[in-house]
Amino acid sequence: MYQIQKIPGRTVLIDNQEFLWFGGTSYLGLGHNEAFQKLIQMGLNKYGSNWGSSRNNPIKIDIYEHLEIFLTDFTKAPSAISVSSGLLAGQIALKYIESSSPNSTIIYAPRVHPALWASDFKPTNISFETFIQNINNQILSINNADITLVADAVSSPHIENYTFDWVIDLPKSKTINLIIDDSHSLGICGKNGGGIFNQIRHNNNVNLIVVSSLNKALGVPGGVIFCNQNTAEKIRKLPFYTASSPMSPTFAYACAFSKNIYFNSLKKLNENIVIFNSLISVLTDLQQLDNYPSYCFQKEGLTEYLLEHKVIIPSFAYPLPTDSKITRLVISSLHTETDLKFLADLLIEFYK
């Protein structure tokens, strides 16, 4: 583990030595985007750094409404509720279930993010494909009329392809809440980076709730809950929501007015993905998804080999310290074609 004094971009400085950095979740590289930094400064000048207030305070700062309007337009969701973190967004969604459907049976998809763990969570080793194949029978076998399904849109740090075309075929005889964590796809997947909300077809008995961190691709410390308007009204009345402080108005401002920055950064990221995938097409020992900037590798010794060549990628146990290590690299919109070729050549050499 390294102690550093500045957030990494395409490179990271360690003990006065520069290394190429292929890690983290800043997929659009906004921490080093000058136009984005100017917006943060504008937000700081206009609103100040912090608004420590209950959400039902009679004094409202308009930037949160601007932010939520932007996010609904960005994702095409009916409503967006901004909160201070992605983890809080997930927990508030679960509190909503606890309040509106206190007897609901929760079914967890494999490897769901801890943000969506309730007190009864137990890990499972089945694959997502097996989960999909069994889900209808599992739902119908439960006497309870209220069911809650929770899942990730994209697994991280594992790389798995999760599809949701099965949602339209869920049993109509049950009332189903479907909560999906979109943290690692919002901003980079879906139409113009709009994430998963508008891609999921479902029947009227399914209440879709999508939660997400804004601290990944969108580059600001905060979280969001996407849902229909009726659900949003109920969530805004929950003590767990009203007692929480909002995200910083400075960063809310930057996010709300960064539409073009997000689109341009995503365009560059997609170009980098195409370049890198063409360079590593000969490799087979990796997990990857189409048009996605993360890659997992199985062979031991890769991180040490890359480190010898001044390249750092993450390798760590997740989510528990006792779990197996996951070796994962991430490319961002900041990387140059030269960076990508250098990394690809090292990977090919390592796997010879």
GROMACS .gro file of C-alpha atoms in nm:
model
  352
    1MET     CA    1   0.000   0.000   0.000
    2TYR     CA    2   0.134   0.342  -0.099
    3GLN     CA    3   0.084   0.679   0.069
    4ILE     CA    4   0.054   0.957  -0.189
    5GLN     CA    5  -0.001   1.334  -0.175
    6LYS     CA    6  -0.205   1.384  -0.494
    7ILE     CA    7  -0.487   1.189  -0.657
    8PRO     CA    8  -0.368   0.979  -0.952
    9GLY     CA    9  -0.454   1.068  -1.308
   10ARG     CA   10  -0.295   0.872  -1.590
   11THR     CA   11   0.013   0.863  -1.368
   12VAL     CA   12   0.085   0.856  -0.995
   13LEU     CA   13   0.389   0.989  -0.811
   14ILE     CA   14   0.537   0.757  -0.548
   15ASP     CA   15   0.861   0.842  -0.365
   16ASN     CA   16   0.934   1.100  -0.637
   17GLN     CA   17   0.904   0.835  -0.909
   18GLU     CA   18   0.634   0.848  -1.176
   19PHE     CA   19   0.434   0.534  -1.250
   20LEU     CA   20   0.158   0.476  -1.502
   21TRP     CA   21  -0.168   0.421  -1.313
   22PHE     CA   22  -0.439   0.187  -1.436
   23GLY     CA   23  -0.677   0.160  -1.144
   24GLY     CA   24  -0.950   0.326  -0.945
   25THR     CA   25  -1.301   0.412  -1.065
   26SER     CA   26  -1.252   0.760  -1.209
   27TYR     CA   27  -1.345   0.626  -1.551
   28LEU     CA   28  -1.391   0.970  -1.709
   29GLY     CA   29  -1.080   1.116  -1.544
   30LEU     CA   30  -1.265   1.418  -1.409
   31GLY     CA   31  -1.031   1.471  -1.116
   32HIS     CA   32  -0.779   1.607  -1.367
   33ASN     CA   33  -1.020   1.771  -1.612
   34GLU     CA   34  -0.954   2.146  -1.615
   35ALA     CA   35  -1.305   2.242  -1.731
   36PHE     CA   36  -1.454   2.029  -1.455
   37GLN     CA   37  -1.222   2.183  -1.195
   38LYS     CA   38  -1.335   2.529  -1.304
   39LEU     CA   39  -1.696   2.429  -1.241
   40ILE     CA   40  -1.603   2.310  -0.894
   41GLN     CA   41  -1.443   2.647  -0.825
   42MET     CA   42  -1.752   2.826  -0.957
   43GLY     CA   43  -1.969   2.615  -0.730
   44LEU     CA   44  -1.746   2.692  -0.433
   45ASN     CA   45  -1.763   3.064  -0.504
   46LYS     CA   46  -2.140   3.059  -0.548
   47TYR     CA   47  -2.254   2.823  -0.270
   48GLY     CA   48  -1.964   2.760  -0.034
   49SER     CA   49  -1.814   2.422   0.051
   50ASN     CA   50  -2.080   2.270   0.272
   51TRP     CA   51  -2.449   2.281   0.362
   52GLY     CA   52  -2.497   2.097   0.691
   53SER     CA   53  -2.872   2.073   0.711
   54SER     CA   54  -3.160   1.831   0.743
   55ARG     CA   55  -3.329   1.763   0.411
   56ASN     CA   56  -3.661   1.903   0.539
   57ASN     CA   57  -3.511   2.233   0.652
   58PRO     CA   58  -3.747   2.519   0.547
   59ILE     CA   59  -3.451   2.685   0.375
   60LYS     CA   60  -3.374   2.510   0.047
   61ILE     CA   61  -3.067   2.565  -0.171
   62ASP     CA   62  -3.167   2.558  -0.536
   63ILE     CA   63  -2.863   2.365  -0.661
   64TYR     CA   64  -3.002   2.031  -0.545
   65GLU     CA   65  -3.309   2.080  -0.762
   66HIS     CA   66  -3.084   2.174  -1.057
   67LEU     CA   67  -2.878   1.861  -0.993
   68GLU     CA   68  -3.181   1.633  -0.978
   69ILE     CA   69  -3.328   1.783  -1.295
   70PHE     CA   70  -2.997   1.718  -1.472
   71LEU     CA   71  -2.982   1.359  -1.345
   72THR     CA   72  -3.337   1.278  -1.455
   73ASP     CA   73  -3.261   1.421  -1.799
   74PHE     CA   74  -2.930   1.233  -1.811
   75THR     CA   75  -3.084   0.894  -1.727
   76LYS     CA   76  -3.445   0.946  -1.847
   77ALA     CA   77  -3.567   0.833  -1.504
   78PRO     CA   78  -3.892   0.990  -1.373
   79SER     CA   79  -3.734   1.113  -1.047
   80ALA     CA   80  -3.389   1.154  -0.896
   81ILE     CA   81  -3.310   1.201  -0.527
   82SER     CA   82  -2.959   1.323  -0.449
   83VAL     CA   83  -2.788   1.209  -0.129
   84SER     CA   84  -2.440   1.229   0.018
   85SER     CA   85  -2.305   0.891  -0.100
   86GLY     CA   86  -2.382   0.585  -0.306
   87LEU     CA   87  -2.376   0.368   0.005
   88LEU     CA   88  -2.639   0.591   0.167
   89ALA     CA   89  -2.849   0.576  -0.151
   90GLY     CA   90  -2.857   0.197  -0.127
   91GLN     CA   91  -2.939   0.195   0.242
   92ILE     CA   92  -3.217   0.452   0.199
   93ALA     CA   93  -3.369   0.233  -0.075
   94LEU     CA   94  -3.368  -0.059   0.170
   95LYS     CA   95  -3.522   0.162   0.440
   96TYR     CA   96  -3.798   0.245   0.192
   97ILE     CA   97  -3.869  -0.127   0.152
   98GLU     CA   98  -3.861  -0.172   0.529
   99SER     CA   99  -4.115   0.110   0.566
  100SER     CA  100  -4.350   0.044   0.272
  101SER     CA  101  -4.328  -0.338   0.263
  102PRO     CA  102  -4.206  -0.444   0.609
  103ASN     CA  103  -4.268  -0.815   0.540
  104SER     CA  104  -4.108  -0.818   0.197
  105THR     CA  105  -3.878  -1.112   0.127
  106ILE     CA  106  -3.542  -0.993  -0.004
  107ILE     CA  107  -3.364  -1.201  -0.268
  108TYR     CA  108  -3.001  -1.112  -0.333
  109ALA     CA  109  -2.833  -1.158  -0.670
  110PRO     CA  110  -2.476  -1.295  -0.660
  111ARG     CA  111  -2.200  -1.053  -0.558
  112VAL     CA  112  -2.434  -0.765  -0.489
  113HIS     CA  113  -2.258  -0.455  -0.353
  114PRO     CA  114  -2.257  -0.402   0.028
  115ALA     CA  115  -2.462  -0.085  -0.028
  116LEU     CA  116  -2.759  -0.317  -0.082
  117TRP     CA  117  -2.698  -0.552   0.209
  118ALA     CA  118  -2.977  -0.563   0.465
  119SER     CA  119  -2.937  -0.738   0.803
  120ASP     CA  120  -3.039  -1.075   0.656
  121PHE     CA  121  -2.778  -1.075   0.378
  122LYS     CA  122  -2.593  -1.401   0.317
  123PRO     CA  123  -2.342  -1.441   0.032
  124THR     CA  124  -2.404  -1.695  -0.243
  125ASN     CA  125  -2.161  -1.865  -0.480
  126ILE     CA  126  -2.404  -1.927  -0.766
  127SER     CA  127  -2.348  -1.756  -1.099
  128PHE     CA  128  -2.570  -1.474  -1.222
  129GLU     CA  129  -2.688  -1.701  -1.504
  130THR     CA  130  -2.804  -1.961  -1.251
  131PHE     CA  131  -2.972  -1.687  -1.049
  132ILE     CA  132  -3.169  -1.579  -1.358
  133GLN     CA  133  -3.265  -1.935  -1.448
  134ASN     CA  134  -3.401  -2.000  -1.098
  135ILE     CA  135  -3.552  -1.662  -1.008
  136ASN     CA  136  -3.911  -1.716  -1.123
  137ASN     CA  137  -3.941  -2.052  -0.949
  138GLN     CA  138  -3.780  -1.905  -0.639
  139ILE     CA  139  -4.028  -1.616  -0.632
  140LEU     CA  140  -4.328  -1.844  -0.686
  141SER     CA  141  -4.213  -2.077  -0.409
  142ILE     CA  142  -4.234  -1.794  -0.154
  143ASN     CA  143  -4.570  -1.752   0.018
  144ASN     CA  144  -4.513  -1.381   0.069
  145ALA     CA  145  -4.685  -1.159  -0.189
  146ASP     CA  146  -4.416  -0.890  -0.154
  147ILE     CA  147  -4.072  -0.963  -0.300
  148THR     CA  148  -3.762  -0.742  -0.322
  149LEU     CA  149  -3.482  -0.826  -0.564
  150VAL     CA  150  -3.145  -0.653  -0.532
  151ALA     CA  151  -2.862  -0.670  -0.785
  152ASP     CA  152  -2.571  -0.480  -0.937
  153ALA     CA  153  -2.587  -0.348  -1.292
  154VAL     CA  154  -2.218  -0.428  -1.341
  155SER     CA  155  -2.017  -0.628  -1.090
  156SER     CA  156  -1.708  -0.457  -0.950
  157PRO     CA  157  -1.425  -0.527  -0.892
  158HIS     CA  158  -1.521  -0.856  -1.058
  159ILE     CA  159  -1.608  -0.820  -1.425
  160GLU     CA  160  -1.933  -0.998  -1.509
  161ASN     CA  161  -2.193  -0.940  -1.780
  162TYR     CA  162  -2.529  -0.886  -1.610
  163THR     CA  163  -2.833  -0.870  -1.834
  164PHE     CA  164  -3.184  -0.772  -1.727
  165ASP     CA  165  -3.406  -0.884  -2.014
  166TRP     CA  166  -3.551  -1.143  -1.772
  167VAL     CA  167  -3.721  -0.871  -1.566
  168ILE     CA  168  -4.013  -0.844  -1.812
  169ASP     CA  169  -4.093  -1.212  -1.744
  170LEU     CA  170  -4.105  -1.190  -1.364
  171PRO     CA  171  -4.424  -1.340  -1.214
  172LYS     CA  172  -4.715  -1.097  -1.230
  173SER     CA  173  -4.881  -1.255  -0.928
  174LYS     CA  174  -4.634  -1.086  -0.690
  175THR     CA  175  -4.559  -0.727  -0.596
  176ILE     CA  176  -4.190  -0.688  -0.674
  177ASN     CA  177  -3.943  -0.416  -0.585
  178LEU     CA  178  -3.630  -0.433  -0.800
  179ILE     CA  179  -3.332  -0.237  -0.665
  180ILE     CA  180  -3.023  -0.214  -0.885
  181ASP     CA  181  -2.687  -0.057  -0.800
  182ASP     CA  182  -2.570   0.132  -1.111
  183SER     CA  183  -2.253   0.279  -0.958
  184HIS     CA  184  -2.008   0.121  -1.202
  185SER     CA  185  -2.210   0.186  -1.517
  186LEU     CA  186  -2.370   0.528  -1.468
  187GLY     CA  187  -2.177   0.772  -1.684
  188ILE     CA  188  -2.017   0.508  -1.907
  189CYS     CA  189  -2.289   0.258  -2.004
  190GLY     CA  190  -2.626   0.303  -2.168
  191LYS     CA  191  -2.719   0.572  -2.418
  192ASN     CA  192  -2.479   0.867  -2.373
  193GLY     CA  193  -2.371   0.719  -2.040
  194GLY     CA  194  -2.722   0.735  -1.895
  195GLY     CA  195  -2.688   0.402  -1.716
  196ILE     CA  196  -2.938   0.122  -1.679
  197PHE     CA  197  -3.267   0.277  -1.562
  198ASN     CA  198  -3.411   0.342  -1.908
  199GLN     CA  199  -3.295   0.003  -2.041
  200ILE     CA  200  -3.500  -0.220  -1.813
  201ARG     CA  201  -3.841  -0.329  -1.942
  202HIS     CA  202  -4.080  -0.431  -1.667
  203ASN     CA  203  -4.448  -0.484  -1.596
  204ASN     CA  204  -4.665  -0.272  -1.367
  205ASN     CA  205  -4.619  -0.505  -1.070
  206VAL     CA  206  -4.244  -0.425  -1.065
  207ASN     CA  207  -4.128  -0.109  -0.891
  208LEU     CA  208  -3.784  -0.024  -1.032
  209ILE     CA  209  -3.540   0.163  -0.807
  210VAL     CA  210  -3.185   0.233  -0.925
  211VAL     CA  211  -2.921   0.363  -0.686
  212SER     CA  212  -2.576   0.489  -0.770
  213SER     CA  213  -2.265   0.655  -0.644
  214LEU     CA  214  -2.178   0.978  -0.823
  215ASN     CA  215  -1.817   0.935  -0.714
  216LYS     CA  216  -1.717   0.700  -0.996
  217ALA     CA  217  -1.756   0.815  -1.357
  218LEU     CA  218  -1.939   1.139  -1.270
  219GLY     CA  219  -1.655   1.251  -1.044
  220VAL     CA  220  -1.833   1.403  -0.740
  221PRO     CA  221  -1.876   1.278  -0.382
  222GLY     CA  222  -2.245   1.198  -0.364
  223GLY     CA  223  -2.514   0.946  -0.447
  224VAL     CA  224  -2.852   0.927  -0.618
  225ILE     CA  225  -3.175   0.726  -0.612
  226PHE     CA  226  -3.374   0.694  -0.937
  227CYS     CA  227  -3.738   0.585  -0.915
  228ASN     CA  228  -4.094   0.674  -1.008
  229GLN     CA  229  -4.253   0.987  -0.863
  230ASN     CA  230  -4.473   0.803  -0.614
  231THR     CA  231  -4.175   0.619  -0.466
  232ALA     CA  232  -3.973   0.942  -0.460
  233GLU     CA  233  -4.241   1.120  -0.255
  234LYS     CA  234  -4.237   0.841   0.002
  235ILE     CA  235  -3.858   0.828   0.022
  236ARG     CA  236  -3.836   1.204   0.083
  237LYS     CA  237  -4.052   1.156   0.394
  238LEU     CA  238  -3.837   0.880   0.546
  239PRO     CA  239  -3.647   0.977   0.865
  240PHE     CA  240  -3.339   0.808   0.720
  241TYR     CA  241  -3.352   1.060   0.434
  242THR     CA  242  -3.470   1.374   0.611
  243ALA     CA  243  -3.213   1.335   0.889
  244SER     CA  244  -2.924   1.301   0.646
  245SER     CA  245  -2.712   1.592   0.527
  246PRO     CA  246  -2.697   1.657   0.151
  247MET     CA  247  -2.385   1.631  -0.062
  248SER     CA  248  -2.164   1.937  -0.089
  249PRO     CA  249  -2.334   2.212  -0.295
  250THR     CA  250  -1.997   2.282  -0.459
  251PHE     CA  251  -1.989   1.937  -0.619
  252ALA     CA  252  -2.363   1.935  -0.683
  253TYR     CA  253  -2.306   2.246  -0.896
  254ALA     CA  254  -2.020   2.087  -1.090
  255CYS     CA  255  -2.224   1.775  -1.163
  256ALA     CA  256  -2.538   1.965  -1.261
  257PHE     CA  257  -2.361   2.171  -1.528
  258SER     CA  258  -2.115   1.915  -1.672
  259LYS     CA  259  -2.329   1.755  -1.941
  260ASN     CA  260  -2.091   1.840  -2.227
  261ILE     CA  261  -1.785   1.751  -2.019
  262TYR     CA  262  -1.933   1.409  -1.943
  263PHE     CA  263  -2.021   1.345  -2.307
  264ASN     CA  264  -1.679   1.451  -2.438
  265SER     CA  265  -1.495   1.249  -2.173
  266LEU     CA  266  -1.706   0.943  -2.251
  267LYS     CA  267  -1.627   0.979  -2.620
  268LYS     CA  268  -1.254   0.978  -2.542
  269LEU     CA  269  -1.294   0.682  -2.306
  270ASN     CA  270  -1.476   0.480  -2.572
  271GLU     CA  271  -1.199   0.559  -2.820
  272ASN     CA  272  -0.943   0.435  -2.566
  273ILE     CA  273  -1.140   0.114  -2.509
  274VAL     CA  274  -1.146   0.040  -2.883
  275ILE     CA  275  -0.772   0.104  -2.912
  276PHE     CA  276  -0.681  -0.105  -2.608
  277ASN     CA  277  -0.906  -0.397  -2.703
  278SER     CA  278  -0.747  -0.412  -3.047
  279LEU     CA  279  -0.402  -0.417  -2.889
  280ILE     CA  280  -0.479  -0.704  -2.646
  281SER     CA  281  -0.700  -0.913  -2.876
  282VAL     CA  282  -0.451  -1.203  -2.857
  283LEU     CA  283  -0.493  -1.238  -2.480
  284THR     CA  284  -0.735  -1.498  -2.342
  285ASP     CA  285  -0.666  -1.497  -1.967
  286LEU     CA  286  -0.887  -1.202  -1.879
  287GLN     CA  287  -1.243  -1.110  -1.798
  288GLN     CA  288  -1.382  -0.816  -1.993
  289LEU     CA  289  -1.711  -0.674  -2.117
  290ASP     CA  290  -1.795  -0.506  -2.445
  291ASN     CA  291  -1.734  -0.129  -2.436
  292TYR     CA  292  -1.628  -0.140  -2.071
  293PRO     CA  293  -1.299  -0.001  -1.933
  294SER     CA  294  -1.218  -0.263  -1.664
  295TYR     CA  295  -1.035  -0.592  -1.704
  296CYS     CA  296  -0.966  -0.876  -1.457
  297PHE     CA  297  -0.668  -1.112  -1.480
  298GLN     CA  298  -0.616  -1.453  -1.318
  299LYS     CA  299  -0.246  -1.530  -1.353
  300GLU     CA  300  -0.041  -1.460  -1.041
  301GLY     CA  301   0.261  -1.234  -1.059
  302LEU     CA  302   0.115  -0.979  -1.302
  303THR     CA  303   0.108  -0.687  -1.058
  304GLU     CA  304   0.471  -0.749  -0.959
  305TYR     CA  305   0.578  -0.775  -1.324
  306LEU     CA  306   0.406  -0.450  -1.417
  307LEU     CA  307   0.548  -0.275  -1.111
  308GLU     CA  308   0.899  -0.359  -1.233
  309HIS     CA  309   0.812  -0.161  -1.546
  310LYS     CA  310   0.669   0.137  -1.357
  311VAL     CA  311   0.303   0.042  -1.403
  312ILE     CA  312   0.064   0.003  -1.109
  313ILE     CA  313  -0.267  -0.185  -1.115
  314PRO     CA  314  -0.480  -0.283  -0.813
  315SER     CA  315  -0.477  -0.632  -0.663
  316PHE     CA  316  -0.665  -0.676  -0.336
  317ALA     CA  317  -0.909  -0.898  -0.145
  318TYR     CA  318  -1.274  -0.790  -0.176
  319PRO     CA  319  -1.516  -0.736  -0.011
  320LEU     CA  320  -1.371  -0.914   0.294
  321PRO     CA  321  -1.001  -0.932   0.387
  322THR     CA  322  -1.033  -1.311   0.383
  323ASP     CA  323  -1.160  -1.322   0.023
  324SER     CA  324  -0.936  -1.406  -0.273
  325LYS     CA  325  -0.738  -1.127  -0.436
  326ILE     CA  326  -0.879  -0.965  -0.747
  327THR     CA  327  -0.631  -0.830  -1.002
  328ARG     CA  328  -0.799  -0.558  -1.204
  329LEU     CA  329  -0.689  -0.282  -1.437
  330VAL     CA  330  -0.889   0.019  -1.549
  331ILE     CA  331  -0.829   0.252  -1.840
  332SER     CA  332  -0.969   0.603  -1.832
  333SER     CA  333  -1.028   0.893  -2.067
  334LEU     CA  334  -0.697   1.041  -1.948
  335HIS     CA  335  -0.476   0.769  -2.094
  336THR     CA  336  -0.291   0.833  -2.416
  337GLU     CA  337  -0.253   0.590  -2.702
  338THR     CA  338   0.115   0.561  -2.604
  339ASP     CA  339   0.013   0.459  -2.250
  340LEU     CA  340  -0.223   0.194  -2.382
  341LYS     CA  341   0.033   0.048  -2.623
  342PHE     CA  342   0.298   0.036  -2.350
  343LEU     CA  343   0.062  -0.152  -2.118
  344ALA     CA  344  -0.060  -0.386  -2.392
  345ASP     CA  345   0.298  -0.476  -2.490
  346LEU     CA  346   0.379  -0.559  -2.126
  347LEU     CA  347   0.070  -0.777  -2.092
  348ILE     CA  348   0.149  -0.968  -2.410
  349GLU     CA  349   0.509  -1.017  -2.302
  350PHE     CA  350   0.397  -1.142  -1.958
  351TYR     CA  351   0.163  -1.400  -2.107
  352LYS     CA  352   0.409  -1.541  -2.363
   0.00000   0.00000   0.00000
